[in-house]
Coordinates of C-alpha atoms in Angstrom, one line a residue:
X7 CA 0.0 0.0 0.0
X8 CA 1.5 3.3 -1.1
X9 CA 1.1 6.1 1.4
X10 CA 1.9 9.8 1.4
X11 CA 3.4 12.2 3.9
X12 CA 0.0 13.1 5.3
X13 CA -0.5 9.5 6.3
X14 CA 2.5 9.6 8.6
X15 CA 2.5 10.5 12.3
X16 CA 5.1 13.1 13.3
X17 CA 5.7 13.6 17.0
X18 CA 5.0 16.8 19.0
X19 CA 8.2 18.4 17.6
X20 CA 7.1 17.6 14.0
X21 CA 9.7 14.9 13.6
X22 CA 9.7 11.2 12.7
X23 CA 12.6 8.8 13.3
X24 CA 14.2 7.3 10.2
X25 CA 16.2 4.1 10.4
X26 CA 18.7 4.0 7.5
X27 CA 19.5 0.5 6.1
X28 CA 22.0 -0.6 3.5
X29 CA 19.9 -1.9 0.6
X30 CA 22.5 -4.5 -0.4
X31 CA 23.1 -6.3 2.9
X32 CA 20.3 -5.1 5.2
X33 CA 22.7 -3.7 7.8
X34 CA 21.5 -0.7 9.9
X35 CA 23.6 2.3 9.1
X36 CA 22.2 5.1 11.3
X37 CA 19.2 6.6 13.0
X38 CA 18.2 10.2 12.3
X39 CA 15.1 12.4 12.3
X40 CA 13.1 13.9 9.5
X41 CA 10.4 16.6 9.4
X42 CA 8.0 17.2 6.6
X43 CA 10.4 19.4 4.7
X44 CA 13.3 17.1 4.9
X45 CA 11.2 14.1 3.9
X46 CA 9.9 16.1 0.9
X47 CA 13.5 16.9 -0.1
X48 CA 14.4 13.2 0.3
X49 CA 11.6 12.1 -1.9
X50 CA 12.4 14.7 -4.6
X51 CA 16.2 14.2 -4.7
X52 CA 16.1 10.4 -3.8
X53 CA 18.8 11.3 -1.3
X54 CA 18.4 11.3 2.5
X55 CA 17.9 14.7 4.0
X56 CA 17.3 15.0 7.8
X57 CA 16.5 17.6 10.4
X58 CA 19.4 18.3 12.8
X59 CA 18.0 18.6 16.3
X60 CA 21.3 20.0 17.6
X61 CA 21.8 22.6 14.9
X62 CA 18.1 23.1 14.3
X63 CA 18.4 23.0 10.6
X64 CA 18.0 20.7 7.5
X65 CA 21.0 18.7 6.5
X66 CA 21.4 16.7 3.3
X67 CA 23.5 13.7 4.1
X68 CA 26.8 13.8 2.1
X69 CA 26.6 17.5 1.2
X70 CA 29.8 18.1 3.1
X71 CA 31.4 14.7 3.2
X72 CA 30.3 13.3 -0.2
X73 CA 28.9 10.3 1.5
X74 CA 25.4 10.6 0.0
X75 CA 22.8 8.0 0.6
X76 CA 20.8 7.1 -2.6
X77 CA 17.3 6.1 -1.6
X78 CA 15.9 2.9 -3.0
X79 CA 12.7 2.5 -1.0
X80 CA 11.0 3.9 2.1
X81 CA 8.7 1.9 4.4
X82 CA 6.8 2.8 7.6
X83 CA 5.6 0.7 10.5
X84 CA 2.1 -0.3 11.4
X85 CA 1.7 2.8 13.6
X86 CA 3.1 5.0 10.8
X87 CA 5.4 6.8 13.2
X88 CA 8.8 5.4 12.1
X89 CA 10.5 5.1 8.8
X90 CA 12.7 2.4 7.3
X91 CA 14.8 3.9 4.5
X92 CA 16.8 1.5 2.3
X93 CA 19.7 3.2 0.6
X94 CA 22.8 2.6 -1.5
X95 CA 25.5 4.6 0.4
X96 CA 28.4 6.4 -1.3
X97 CA 30.6 6.0 1.8
X98 CA 30.5 5.6 5.6
X99 CA 27.3 6.6 7.4
X100 CA 29.0 7.6 10.7
X101 CA 30.7 11.0 11.2
X102 CA 33.6 9.1 12.8
X103 CA 34.3 7.4 9.5
X104 CA 32.7 4.1 10.4
X105 CA 30.6 2.2 7.9
X106 CA 27.7 2.1 10.4
X107 CA 26.9 4.3 13.4
X108 CA 26.1 1.1 15.3
X109 CA 29.5 -0.3 16.2
X110 CA 29.7 -0.3 20.0
X111 CA 28.1 -3.1 21.9
X112 CA 26.2 -3.1 25.2
X113 CA 25.2 -6.8 25.2
X114 CA 27.6 -9.0 23.3
X115 CA 26.5 -12.1 21.4
X116 CA 28.1 -15.0 23.4
X117 CA 28.6 -16.9 20.1
X118 CA 30.0 -14.0 18.2
X119 CA 33.5 -15.4 18.1
X120 CA 32.1 -18.6 16.7
X121 CA 30.4 -16.9 13.8
X122 CA 32.2 -16.5 10.5
X123 CA 31.7 -13.7 8.0
X124 CA 33.6 -12.3 5.1
X125 CA 33.5 -8.9 6.7
X126 CA 35.0 -10.2 9.9
X127 CA 37.8 -12.0 8.0
X128 CA 38.4 -8.8 6.1
X129 CA 38.7 -6.9 9.4
X130 CA 41.3 -9.4 10.7
X131 CA 43.3 -9.1 7.4
X132 CA 43.3 -5.3 7.6
X133 CA 44.4 -5.5 11.2
X134 CA 47.3 -7.8 10.2
X135 CA 48.3 -5.1 7.7
X136 CA 48.3 -2.3 10.3
X137 CA 49.6 -4.4 13.2
X138 CA 51.9 -7.1 11.9
X139 CA 51.9 -10.3 13.9
X140 CA 54.9 -12.6 14.3
X141 CA 54.6 -15.8 12.3
X142 CA 51.4 -14.5 10.6
X143 CA 51.2 -15.5 7.0
X144 CA 48.9 -12.5 6.3
X145 CA 51.5 -10.1 7.7
X146 CA 54.2 -11.8 5.7
X147 CA 52.2 -11.2 2.5
X148 CA 51.9 -7.5 3.3
X149 CA 55.6 -7.3 4.2
X150 CA 56.6 -8.8 0.8
X151 CA 54.2 -6.4 -1.0
X152 CA 51.9 -6.3 -4.0
X153 CA 54.0 -8.5 -6.4
X154 CA 54.0 -11.3 -3.9
X155 CA 50.3 -11.0 -3.4
X156 CA 49.6 -11.0 -7.1
X157 CA 51.9 -14.1 -7.6
X158 CA 49.9 -16.0 -5.0
X159 CA 46.6 -15.1 -6.6
X160 CA 47.9 -16.4 -9.9
X161 CA 49.0 -19.6 -8.3
X162 CA 45.7 -20.1 -6.5
X163 CA 43.7 -19.4 -9.6
X164 CA 45.6 -22.2 -11.4
X165 CA 44.9 -24.5 -8.5
X166 CA 41.2 -23.7 -8.7
X167 CA 41.2 -24.7 -12.4
X168 CA 43.0 -28.0 -11.7
X169 CA 40.7 -28.8 -8.7
X170 CA 37.6 -28.1 -10.7
X171 CA 38.7 -31.0 -13.0
X172 CA 38.9 -33.3 -10.1
X173 CA 36.2 -33.0 -7.4
X174 CA 33.8 -30.6 -5.7
X175 CA 35.6 -30.9 -2.4
X176 CA 38.9 -29.9 -3.9
X177 CA 37.3 -27.0 -5.7
X178 CA 35.8 -25.7 -2.5
X179 CA 39.1 -25.9 -0.8
X180 CA 41.0 -24.1 -3.5
X181 CA 38.3 -21.5 -4.0
X182 CA 38.6 -20.6 -0.3
X183 CA 42.4 -20.2 -0.7
X184 CA 41.8 -17.9 -3.7
X185 CA 39.2 -15.8 -2.0
X186 CA 41.4 -15.3 1.0
X187 CA 44.3 -14.1 -1.2
X188 CA 41.8 -11.8 -3.0
X189 CA 40.8 -10.3 0.3
X190 CA 44.5 -9.7 1.1
X191 CA 44.8 -7.9 -2.3
X192 CA 41.7 -5.8 -1.5
X193 CA 43.2 -4.8 1.8
X194 CA 46.5 -3.9 0.1
X195 CA 44.6 -1.7 -2.4
X196 CA 42.2 -0.3 0.2
X197 CA 39.2 -1.9 -1.4
X198 CA 36.3 -2.7 1.0
X199 CA 33.9 -5.7 0.7
X200 CA 31.2 -3.1 0.4
X201 CA 32.9 -1.7 -2.8
X202 CA 32.5 -5.1 -4.4
X203 CA 28.9 -5.5 -3.3
X204 CA 28.1 -2.0 -4.7
X205 CA 29.8 -2.9 -8.0
X206 CA 28.0 -6.2 -8.3
X207 CA 24.7 -4.6 -7.4
X208 CA 25.1 -2.1 -10.2
X209 CA 25.4 -4.9 -12.7
X210 CA 22.3 -6.8 -11.3
X211 CA 19.9 -7.8 -14.0
X212 CA 16.9 -6.7 -11.9
X213 CA 18.4 -3.3 -11.2
X214 CA 19.1 -2.8 -14.9
X215 CA 15.5 -3.8 -15.8
X216 CA 14.1 -1.3 -13.3
X217 CA 16.3 1.5 -14.7
X218 CA 15.2 0.6 -18.3
X219 CA 11.6 0.7 -17.3
X220 CA 12.0 4.1 -15.7
X221 CA 13.5 5.5 -18.8
X222 CA 10.5 4.5 -21.0

């Protein structure tokens, strides 16, 4: 059901909270507030615009930093007093330079250390670059430099091809090696996982179809 601004419930200060979410991975980026004017600007420009309660003025996210948030969709809850805004960000959401404003924990997941993610592995690899560890293979690669990293990627790519001719299990093993070395290369070249996600999303068949339909 499509609603308009008049269907929303703003608080006594004329504001409505807006939760900003990365469209590509559903991660919460930030919480800010909008009034009617900032919401209108957001809808017109397809860029997030908020009301600053501390400065008492409108602020277009990214106008100063360049970290614009391109709006994909906006939803409201059943009470119509909160917004969920899905965006494709041009950069970090947090003014501290973090990808998301929600970094610090109050209650930690007890199983957090047992959970694997590509982003967590990438963070570990980047830490090995900044803080070299003795007997760390990752630190060794960074110490040897780009040529060594590229050589390993070439070797691992060949091993993936050979493994693919043999078995599924070998292919998985060799692909994991290749992906790890690719992440090391990304860290060496200051490329974030999010940069790849953004690039892949730009090539997505569905996204292209939507853009083509809008152009008609």
